[in-house]
Short mmCIF file of C-alpha atoms and ligand atoms in Angstrom, two decimals:
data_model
loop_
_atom_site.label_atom_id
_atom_site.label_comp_id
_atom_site.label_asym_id
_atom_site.label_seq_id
_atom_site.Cartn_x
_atom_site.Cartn_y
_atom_site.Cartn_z
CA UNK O 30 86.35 -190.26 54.14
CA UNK O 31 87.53 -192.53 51.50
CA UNK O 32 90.28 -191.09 49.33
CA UNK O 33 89.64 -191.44 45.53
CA UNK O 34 91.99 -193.99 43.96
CA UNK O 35 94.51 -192.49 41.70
CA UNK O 36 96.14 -193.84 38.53
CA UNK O 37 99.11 -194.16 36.53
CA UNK O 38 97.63 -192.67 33.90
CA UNK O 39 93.76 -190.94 32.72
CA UNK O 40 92.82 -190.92 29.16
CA UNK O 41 92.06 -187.41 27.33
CA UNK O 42 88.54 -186.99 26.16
CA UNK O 43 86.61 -185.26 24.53
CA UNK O 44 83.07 -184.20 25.60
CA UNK O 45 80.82 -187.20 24.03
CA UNK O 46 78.39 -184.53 22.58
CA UNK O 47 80.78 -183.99 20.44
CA UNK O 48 81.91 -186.98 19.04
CA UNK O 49 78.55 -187.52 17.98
CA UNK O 50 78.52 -185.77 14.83
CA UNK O 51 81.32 -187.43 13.69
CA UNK O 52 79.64 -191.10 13.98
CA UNK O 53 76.75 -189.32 12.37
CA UNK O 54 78.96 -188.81 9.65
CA UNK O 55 80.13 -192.45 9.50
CA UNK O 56 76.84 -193.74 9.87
CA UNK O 57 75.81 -191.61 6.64
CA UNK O 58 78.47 -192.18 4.46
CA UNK O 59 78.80 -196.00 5.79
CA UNK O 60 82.60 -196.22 5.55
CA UNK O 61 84.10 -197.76 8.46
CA UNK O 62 87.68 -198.34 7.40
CA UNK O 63 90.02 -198.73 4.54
CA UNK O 64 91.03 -195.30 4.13
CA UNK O 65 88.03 -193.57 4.44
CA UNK O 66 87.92 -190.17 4.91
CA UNK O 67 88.59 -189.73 8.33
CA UNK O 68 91.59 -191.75 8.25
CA UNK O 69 93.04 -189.29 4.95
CA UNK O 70 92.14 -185.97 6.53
CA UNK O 71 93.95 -187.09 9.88
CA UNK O 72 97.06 -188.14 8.11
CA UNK O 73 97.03 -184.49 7.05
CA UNK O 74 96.40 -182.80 9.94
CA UNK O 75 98.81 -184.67 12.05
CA UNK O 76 101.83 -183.98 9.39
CA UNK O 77 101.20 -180.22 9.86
CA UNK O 78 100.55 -180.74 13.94
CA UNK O 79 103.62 -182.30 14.60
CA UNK O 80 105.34 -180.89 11.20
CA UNK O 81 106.46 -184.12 9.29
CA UNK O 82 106.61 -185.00 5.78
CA UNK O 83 104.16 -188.07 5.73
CA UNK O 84 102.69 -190.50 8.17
CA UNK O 85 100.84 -193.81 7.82
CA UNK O 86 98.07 -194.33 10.53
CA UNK O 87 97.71 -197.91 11.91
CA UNK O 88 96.18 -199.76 14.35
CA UNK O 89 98.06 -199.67 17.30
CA UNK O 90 102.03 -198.87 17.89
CA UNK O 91 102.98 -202.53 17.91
CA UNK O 92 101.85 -203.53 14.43
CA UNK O 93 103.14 -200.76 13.38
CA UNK O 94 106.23 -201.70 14.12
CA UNK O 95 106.49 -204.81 12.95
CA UNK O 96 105.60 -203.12 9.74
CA UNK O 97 107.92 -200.73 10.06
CA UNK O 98 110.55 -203.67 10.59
CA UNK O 99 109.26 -204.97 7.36
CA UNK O 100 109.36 -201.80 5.11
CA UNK O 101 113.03 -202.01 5.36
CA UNK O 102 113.41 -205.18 5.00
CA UNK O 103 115.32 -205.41 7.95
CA UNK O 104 116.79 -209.27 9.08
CA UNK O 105 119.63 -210.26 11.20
CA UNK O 106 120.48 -208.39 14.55
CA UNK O 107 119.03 -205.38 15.83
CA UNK O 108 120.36 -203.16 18.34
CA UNK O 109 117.78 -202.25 20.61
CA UNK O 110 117.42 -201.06 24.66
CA UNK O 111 116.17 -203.71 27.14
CA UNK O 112 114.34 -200.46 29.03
CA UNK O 113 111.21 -200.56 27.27
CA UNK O 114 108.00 -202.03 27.07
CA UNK O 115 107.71 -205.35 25.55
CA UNK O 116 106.35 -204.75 22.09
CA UNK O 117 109.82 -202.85 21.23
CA UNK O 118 111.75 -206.12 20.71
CA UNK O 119 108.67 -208.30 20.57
CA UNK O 120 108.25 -206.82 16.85
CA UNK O 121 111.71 -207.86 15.88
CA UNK O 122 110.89 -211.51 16.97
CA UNK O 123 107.49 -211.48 15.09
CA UNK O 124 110.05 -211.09 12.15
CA UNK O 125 112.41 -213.63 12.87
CA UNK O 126 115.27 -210.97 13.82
CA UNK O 127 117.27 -211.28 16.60
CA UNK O 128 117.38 -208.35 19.41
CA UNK O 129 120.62 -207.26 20.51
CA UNK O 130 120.79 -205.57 23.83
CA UNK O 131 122.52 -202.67 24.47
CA UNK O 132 122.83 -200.94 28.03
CA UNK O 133 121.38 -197.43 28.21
CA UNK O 134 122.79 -193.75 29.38
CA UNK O 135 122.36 -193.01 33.19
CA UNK O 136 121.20 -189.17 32.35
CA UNK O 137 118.59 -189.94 29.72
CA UNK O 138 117.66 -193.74 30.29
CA UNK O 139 118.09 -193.93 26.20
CA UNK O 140 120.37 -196.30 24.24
CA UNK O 141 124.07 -195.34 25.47
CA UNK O 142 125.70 -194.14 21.54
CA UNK O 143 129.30 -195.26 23.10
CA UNK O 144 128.16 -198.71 23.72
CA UNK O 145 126.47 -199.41 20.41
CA UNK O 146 129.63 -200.06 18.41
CA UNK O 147 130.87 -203.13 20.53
CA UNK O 148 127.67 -204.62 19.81
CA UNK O 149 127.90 -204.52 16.03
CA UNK O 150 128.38 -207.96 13.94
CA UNK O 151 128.64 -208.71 10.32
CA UNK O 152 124.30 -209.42 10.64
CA UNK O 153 123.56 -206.09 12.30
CA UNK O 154 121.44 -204.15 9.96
CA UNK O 155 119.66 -201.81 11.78
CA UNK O 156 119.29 -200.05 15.33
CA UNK O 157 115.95 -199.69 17.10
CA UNK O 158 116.57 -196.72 20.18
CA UNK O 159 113.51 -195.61 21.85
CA UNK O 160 112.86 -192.03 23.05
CA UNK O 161 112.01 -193.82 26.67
CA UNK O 162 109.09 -191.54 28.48
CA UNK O 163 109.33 -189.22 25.35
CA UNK O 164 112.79 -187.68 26.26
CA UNK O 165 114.85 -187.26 23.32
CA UNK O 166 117.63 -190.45 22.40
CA UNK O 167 121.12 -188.72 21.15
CA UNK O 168 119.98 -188.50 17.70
CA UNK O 169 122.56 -187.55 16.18
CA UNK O 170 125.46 -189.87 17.54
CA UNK O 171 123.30 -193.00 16.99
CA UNK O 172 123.04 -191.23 12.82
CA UNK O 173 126.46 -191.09 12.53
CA UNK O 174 127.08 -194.57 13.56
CA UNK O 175 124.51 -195.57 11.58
CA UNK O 176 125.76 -193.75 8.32
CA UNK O 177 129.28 -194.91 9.46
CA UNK O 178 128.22 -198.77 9.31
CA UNK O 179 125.43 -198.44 6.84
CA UNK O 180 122.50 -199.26 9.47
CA UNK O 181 118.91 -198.66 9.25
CA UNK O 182 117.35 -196.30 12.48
CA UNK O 183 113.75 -196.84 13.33
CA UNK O 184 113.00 -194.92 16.29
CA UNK O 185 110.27 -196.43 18.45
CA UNK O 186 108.44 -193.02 19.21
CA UNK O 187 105.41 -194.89 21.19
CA UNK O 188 105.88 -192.18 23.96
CA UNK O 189 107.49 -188.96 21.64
CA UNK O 190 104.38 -187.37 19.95
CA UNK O 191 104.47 -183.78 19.67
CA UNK O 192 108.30 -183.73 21.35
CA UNK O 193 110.39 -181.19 19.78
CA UNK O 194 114.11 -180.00 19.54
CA UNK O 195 115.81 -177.30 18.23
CA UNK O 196 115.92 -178.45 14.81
CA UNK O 197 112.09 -179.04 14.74
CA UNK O 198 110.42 -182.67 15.27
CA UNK O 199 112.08 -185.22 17.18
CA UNK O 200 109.94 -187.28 14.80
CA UNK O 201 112.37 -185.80 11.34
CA UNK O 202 115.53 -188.15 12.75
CA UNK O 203 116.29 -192.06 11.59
CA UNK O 204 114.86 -193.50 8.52
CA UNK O 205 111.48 -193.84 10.23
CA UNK O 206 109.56 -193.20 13.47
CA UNK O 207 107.15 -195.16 15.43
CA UNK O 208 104.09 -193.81 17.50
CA UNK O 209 101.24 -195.06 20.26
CA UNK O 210 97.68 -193.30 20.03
CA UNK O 211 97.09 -196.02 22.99
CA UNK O 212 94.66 -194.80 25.58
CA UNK O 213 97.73 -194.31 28.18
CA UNK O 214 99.16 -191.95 25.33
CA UNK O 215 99.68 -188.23 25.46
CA UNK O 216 97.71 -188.51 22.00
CA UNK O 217 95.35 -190.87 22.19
CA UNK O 218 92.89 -193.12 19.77
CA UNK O 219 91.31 -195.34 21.69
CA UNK O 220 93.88 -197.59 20.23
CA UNK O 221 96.12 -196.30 17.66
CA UNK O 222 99.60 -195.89 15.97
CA UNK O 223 101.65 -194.33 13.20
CA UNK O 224 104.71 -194.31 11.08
CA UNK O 225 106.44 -191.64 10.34
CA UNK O 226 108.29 -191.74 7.18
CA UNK O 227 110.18 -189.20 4.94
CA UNK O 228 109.44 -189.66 1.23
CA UNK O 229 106.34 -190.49 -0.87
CA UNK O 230 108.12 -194.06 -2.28
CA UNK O 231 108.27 -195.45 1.65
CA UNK O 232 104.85 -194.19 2.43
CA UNK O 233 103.45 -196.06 -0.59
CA UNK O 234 105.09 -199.44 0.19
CA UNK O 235 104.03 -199.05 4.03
CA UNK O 236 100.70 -198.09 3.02
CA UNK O 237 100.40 -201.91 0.82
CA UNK O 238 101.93 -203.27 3.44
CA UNK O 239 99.37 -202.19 5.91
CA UNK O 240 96.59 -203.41 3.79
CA UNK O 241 97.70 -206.88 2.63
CA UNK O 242 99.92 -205.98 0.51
CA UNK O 243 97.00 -204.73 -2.10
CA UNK O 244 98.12 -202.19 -4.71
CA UNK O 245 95.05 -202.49 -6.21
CA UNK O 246 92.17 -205.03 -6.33
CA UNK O 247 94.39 -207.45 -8.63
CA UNK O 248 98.06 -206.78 -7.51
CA UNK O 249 99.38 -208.21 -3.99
CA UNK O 250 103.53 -207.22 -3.93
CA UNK O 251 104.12 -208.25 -0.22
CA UNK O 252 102.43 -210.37 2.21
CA UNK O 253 101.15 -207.57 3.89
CA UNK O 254 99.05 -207.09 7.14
CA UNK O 255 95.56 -205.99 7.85
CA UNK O 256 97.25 -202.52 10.22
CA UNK O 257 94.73 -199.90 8.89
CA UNK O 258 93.10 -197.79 11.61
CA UNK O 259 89.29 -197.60 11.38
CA UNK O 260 87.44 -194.68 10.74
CA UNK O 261 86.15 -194.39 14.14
CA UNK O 262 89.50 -194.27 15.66
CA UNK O 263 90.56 -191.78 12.76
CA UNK O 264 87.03 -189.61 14.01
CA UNK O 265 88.58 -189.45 17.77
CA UNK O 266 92.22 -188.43 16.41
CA UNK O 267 90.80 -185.55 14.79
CA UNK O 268 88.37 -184.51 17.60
CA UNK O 269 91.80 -184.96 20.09
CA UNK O 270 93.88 -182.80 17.74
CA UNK O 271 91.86 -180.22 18.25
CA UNK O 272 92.45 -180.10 22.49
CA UNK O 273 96.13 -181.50 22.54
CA UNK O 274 98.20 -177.92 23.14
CA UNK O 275 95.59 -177.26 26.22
CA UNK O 276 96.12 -181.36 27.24
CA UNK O 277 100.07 -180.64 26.76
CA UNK O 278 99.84 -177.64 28.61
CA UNK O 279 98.06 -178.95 31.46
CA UNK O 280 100.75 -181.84 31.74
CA UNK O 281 103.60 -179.39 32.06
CA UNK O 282 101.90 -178.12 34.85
CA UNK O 283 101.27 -181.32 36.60
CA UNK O 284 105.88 -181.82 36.02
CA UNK O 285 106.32 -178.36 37.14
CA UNK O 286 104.37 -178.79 40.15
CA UNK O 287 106.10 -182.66 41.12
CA UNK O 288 109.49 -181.20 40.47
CA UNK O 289 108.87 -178.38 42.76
CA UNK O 290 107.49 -180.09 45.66
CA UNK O 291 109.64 -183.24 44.93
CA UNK O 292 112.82 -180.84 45.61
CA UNK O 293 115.12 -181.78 49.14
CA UNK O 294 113.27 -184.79 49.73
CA UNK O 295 116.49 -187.07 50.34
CA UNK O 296 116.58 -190.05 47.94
CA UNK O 297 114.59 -188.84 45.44
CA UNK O 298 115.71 -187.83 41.57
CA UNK O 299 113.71 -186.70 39.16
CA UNK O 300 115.06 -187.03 35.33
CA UNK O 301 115.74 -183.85 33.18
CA UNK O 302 114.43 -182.58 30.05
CA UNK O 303 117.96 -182.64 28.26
CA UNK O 304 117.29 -183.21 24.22
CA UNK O 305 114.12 -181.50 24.16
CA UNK O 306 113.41 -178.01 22.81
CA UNK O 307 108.99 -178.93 23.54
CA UNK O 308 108.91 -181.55 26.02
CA UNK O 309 105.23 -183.61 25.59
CA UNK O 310 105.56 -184.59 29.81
CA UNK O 311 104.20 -188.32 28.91
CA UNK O 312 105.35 -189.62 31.91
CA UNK O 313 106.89 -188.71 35.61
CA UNK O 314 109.47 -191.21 36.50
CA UNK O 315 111.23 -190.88 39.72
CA UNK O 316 114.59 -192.82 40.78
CA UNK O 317 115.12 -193.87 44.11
CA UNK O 318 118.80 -194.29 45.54
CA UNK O 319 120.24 -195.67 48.64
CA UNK O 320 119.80 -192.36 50.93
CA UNK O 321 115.98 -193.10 50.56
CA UNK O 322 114.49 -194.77 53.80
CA UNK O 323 112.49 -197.14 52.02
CA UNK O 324 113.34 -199.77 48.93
CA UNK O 325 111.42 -199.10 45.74
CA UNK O 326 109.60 -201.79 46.03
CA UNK O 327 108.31 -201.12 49.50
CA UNK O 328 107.50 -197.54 48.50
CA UNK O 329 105.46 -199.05 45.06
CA UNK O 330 103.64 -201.03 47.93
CA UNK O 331 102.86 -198.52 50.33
CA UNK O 332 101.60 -195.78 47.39
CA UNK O 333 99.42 -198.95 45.92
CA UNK O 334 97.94 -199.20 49.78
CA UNK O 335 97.22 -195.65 49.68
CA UNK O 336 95.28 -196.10 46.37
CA UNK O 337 97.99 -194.77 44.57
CA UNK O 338 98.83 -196.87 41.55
CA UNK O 339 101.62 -196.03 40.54
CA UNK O 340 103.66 -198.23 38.06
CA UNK O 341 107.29 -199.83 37.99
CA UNK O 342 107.88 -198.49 33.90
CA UNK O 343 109.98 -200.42 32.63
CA UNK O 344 110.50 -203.44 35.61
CA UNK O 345 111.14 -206.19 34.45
CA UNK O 346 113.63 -205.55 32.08
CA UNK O 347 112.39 -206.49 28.86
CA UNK O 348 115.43 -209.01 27.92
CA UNK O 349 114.57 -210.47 31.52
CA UNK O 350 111.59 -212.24 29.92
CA UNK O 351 112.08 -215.85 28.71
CA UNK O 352 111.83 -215.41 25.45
CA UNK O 353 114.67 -213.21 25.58
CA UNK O 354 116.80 -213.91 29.01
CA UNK O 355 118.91 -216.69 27.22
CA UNK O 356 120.42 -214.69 25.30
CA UNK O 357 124.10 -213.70 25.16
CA UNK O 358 123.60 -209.64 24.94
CA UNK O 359 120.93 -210.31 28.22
CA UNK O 360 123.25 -211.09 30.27
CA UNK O 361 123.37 -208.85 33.94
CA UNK O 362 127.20 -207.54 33.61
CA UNK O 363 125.60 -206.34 30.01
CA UNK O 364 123.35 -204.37 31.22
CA UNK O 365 123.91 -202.72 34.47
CA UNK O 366 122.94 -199.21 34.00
CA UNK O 367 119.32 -201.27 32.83
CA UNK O 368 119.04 -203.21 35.52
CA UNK O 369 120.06 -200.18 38.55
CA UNK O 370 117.28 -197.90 36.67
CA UNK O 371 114.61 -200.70 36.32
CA UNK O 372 115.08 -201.33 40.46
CA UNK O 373 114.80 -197.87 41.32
CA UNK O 374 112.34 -196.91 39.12
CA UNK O 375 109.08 -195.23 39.58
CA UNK O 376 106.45 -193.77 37.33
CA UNK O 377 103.64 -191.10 39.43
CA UNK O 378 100.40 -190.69 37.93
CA UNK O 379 100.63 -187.75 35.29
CA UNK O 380 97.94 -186.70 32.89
CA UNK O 381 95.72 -183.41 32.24
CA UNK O 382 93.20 -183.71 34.99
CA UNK O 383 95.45 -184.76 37.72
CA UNK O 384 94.80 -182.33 40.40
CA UNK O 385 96.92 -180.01 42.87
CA UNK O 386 95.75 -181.69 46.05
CA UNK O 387 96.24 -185.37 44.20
CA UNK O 388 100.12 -184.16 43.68
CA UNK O 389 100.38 -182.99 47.09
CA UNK O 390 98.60 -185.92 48.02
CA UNK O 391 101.06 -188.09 46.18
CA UNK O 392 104.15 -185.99 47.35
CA UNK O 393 103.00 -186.65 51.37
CA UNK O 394 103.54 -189.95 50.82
CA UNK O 395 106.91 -190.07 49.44
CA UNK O 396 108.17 -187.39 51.98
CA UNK O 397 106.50 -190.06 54.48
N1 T4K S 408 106.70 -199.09 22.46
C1 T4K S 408 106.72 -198.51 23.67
C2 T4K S 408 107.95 -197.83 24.14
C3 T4K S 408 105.55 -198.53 24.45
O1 T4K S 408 105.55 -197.96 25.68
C4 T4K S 408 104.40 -199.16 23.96
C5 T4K S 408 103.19 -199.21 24.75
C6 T4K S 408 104.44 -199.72 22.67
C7 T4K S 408 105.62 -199.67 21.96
C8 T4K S 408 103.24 -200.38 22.06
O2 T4K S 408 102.19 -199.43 21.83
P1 T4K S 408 100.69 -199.97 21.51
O3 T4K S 408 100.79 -201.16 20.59
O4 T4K S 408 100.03 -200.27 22.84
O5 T4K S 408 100.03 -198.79 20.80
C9 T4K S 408 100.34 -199.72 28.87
C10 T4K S 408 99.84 -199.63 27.45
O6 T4K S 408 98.92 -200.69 27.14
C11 T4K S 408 100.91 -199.62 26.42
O7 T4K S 408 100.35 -199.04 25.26
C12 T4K S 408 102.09 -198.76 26.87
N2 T4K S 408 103.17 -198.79 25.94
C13 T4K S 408 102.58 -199.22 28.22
C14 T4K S 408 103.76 -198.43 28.69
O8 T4K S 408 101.53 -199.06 29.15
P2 T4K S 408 99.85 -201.40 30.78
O9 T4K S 408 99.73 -202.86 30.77
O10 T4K S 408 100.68 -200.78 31.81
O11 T4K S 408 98.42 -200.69 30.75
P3 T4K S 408 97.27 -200.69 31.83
O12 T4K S 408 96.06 -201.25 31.20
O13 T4K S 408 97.74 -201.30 33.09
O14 T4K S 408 97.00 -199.14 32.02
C15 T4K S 408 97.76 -198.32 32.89
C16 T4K S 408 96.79 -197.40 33.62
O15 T4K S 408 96.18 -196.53 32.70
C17 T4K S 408 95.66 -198.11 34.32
O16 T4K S 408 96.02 -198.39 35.64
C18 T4K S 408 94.53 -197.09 34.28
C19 T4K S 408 94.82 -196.27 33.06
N3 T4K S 408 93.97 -196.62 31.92
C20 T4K S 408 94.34 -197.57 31.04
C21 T4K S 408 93.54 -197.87 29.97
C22 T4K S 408 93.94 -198.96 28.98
C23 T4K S 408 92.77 -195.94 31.79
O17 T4K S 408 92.42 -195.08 32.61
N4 T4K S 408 91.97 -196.23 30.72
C24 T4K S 408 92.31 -197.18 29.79
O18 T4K S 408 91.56 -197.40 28.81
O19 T4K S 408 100.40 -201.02 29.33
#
């Protein structure tokens, strides 16, 4: 009998029955976008959700970003991890800044706080840590250097929605915070992103910059982008809202489950929840070391075989691309800790539905 194949990831959603009342709604009131409804009332319900001041929906995580980048008016160097997906540092080159690389901690696989000081210069003006696989970044080291050398701190959150430590949302810390409502997302849109910001003044200058740069139908103050999410999108964010402590739930389960079976197989290390008060379980990566019988890469092979498809987050290293591997802060003996991790790296397939016999399934196969 032909085993299923299994993936990385399975969107969240909701029975289409009842989506349909929304897109009734749309249809009746015929507006699609430009902060229509939809798009106001889930700005509101996802401040109280994930309890933050204000937040500024957007397209996707990557414009947002670059708008983000913008907001600040942020130029020069940024300080930013190489272990990430692409769009991290991409939206420092759509604004003509220059990325930095910094090699990340061994524990959490986030920026390493005792190596960002070396890498400051008279240009840096800001530092750009991601919460990698939504585990918390040392928040509070990466402040103080910050507020010791006057720097900026956007967090890219693509991966940190609903992640929570003791002092409430992981989403509260640097100046602003960056989310993904893509379809691989815990939360998810369809496509879909936010910033998180912490007074009225920066939501109102990311909101113009979102739309052009309008302030009203005569005033442009920036040259602004078109980064508004539709109302459709907005429609599915509310309907998901509604499902996402059962969806969160259900993930923990799934990590609970890997870890435990995972346990004395020789080779294998799972990361811990270290920062984390509410953990959101976006992703399960696995590290493979030398006591292992198999290379990463031959393992990666042998679970794709098996119609496993695992994925290799985040191989290649981003500043191993060649828009960024000239670079003087790219450079191997730079990044080390980057470049073990993204060899030995492994992400299994983790999302609501994912069922007991797929884990064990999965599991087998590693154990070999
Ligand atoms: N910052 C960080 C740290 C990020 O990780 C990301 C995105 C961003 C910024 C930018 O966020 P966005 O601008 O996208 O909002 C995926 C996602 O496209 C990307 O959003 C995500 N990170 C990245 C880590 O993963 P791919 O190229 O690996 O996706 P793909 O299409 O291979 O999908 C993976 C698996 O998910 C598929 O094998 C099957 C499943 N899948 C995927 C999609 C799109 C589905 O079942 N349904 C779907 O609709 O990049």
């Amino acid at each position: 009998m032909k085993k299923e194949n299994i993936f990385v990831t399975r969107p969240t959603l909701p029975p289409l029955e009842e989506f349909v009342p929304y897109l009734q709604q749309i249809w009746d009131n015929k507006i699609l976008t430009n902060g229509g409804p939809f798009h106001q009332q889930l700005e509101k319900e996802l401040c109280k959700y994930l309890g933050v001041e204000h937040i500024c929906l957007f397209t996707n995580c990557t414009i947002a970003l670059v708008t983000a980048l913008q907001a600040l008016r942020i130029n020069g160097e940024v300080i930013t991890t190489p272990y990430s997906f692409v769009a991290t540092s991409h939206s420092l080159l759509w604004n003509g800044i220059k990325p930095i690389f910094v090699d990340i901690d061994p524990i959490t696989l986030n920026l390493d706080p005792a190596k960002i000081e070396a890498a400051i210069t008279p240009q840096t003006t800001a530092i750009m840590p991601v919460h990698c696989y939504g585990h918390p970044c040392d928040v509070e080291a990466i402040q103080k250097i910050a507020d010791n050398y006057n720097l900026k701190v956007i967090y890219d959150a693509a991966h940190a929605f609903g992640v929570q430590t003791q002092t409430g949302s992981l989403l509260n810390y640097g100046d602003l915070s960056v989310l993904s409502f893509h379809a691989t997302k815990v939360f998810n849109t369809f496509e879909g992103g936010a910033i998180v910001c912490h007074d009225a003044k920066t939501k109102q200058r990311i909101d113009h910059l979102k739309n052009f740069g309008f302030v009203d139908e005569v005033t442009v103050v920036a040259a602004g982008i078109n980064g508004k999410m539709s109302e459709i999108n907005a429609a599915m964010g509310l309907l998901q809202l509604k499902d996402i402590d059962s969806a969160l739930q259900k993930r923990k389960v799934v990590d609970a489950m890997y870890r435990q079976l995972l346990q004395g197989i020789s080779g294998i290390s799972c990361l811990q929840n270290t920062g984390e008060k509410t953990a959101n379980y976006a992703y399960f990566p696995i590290l493979l070391s030398q006591d292992y019988p198999f290379s990463r890469d031959e393992l990666y092979q042998k679970m794709h075989d098996a119609g496993i498809y695992v994925r290799r987050y985040f191989y290649p290293l981003i500043s191993e691309f060649p828009m960024y591997r000239g670079m003087p802060s790219a450079a191997f003996a730079n990044l080390k800790v980057a470049h073990q991790t993204a060899n030995s790296v492994i992400c299994l397939p983790i999302y609501p539905e994912l069922e007991m016999q797929d884990i064990e399934r999965i599991v087998n196969l590693i154990r070999g």
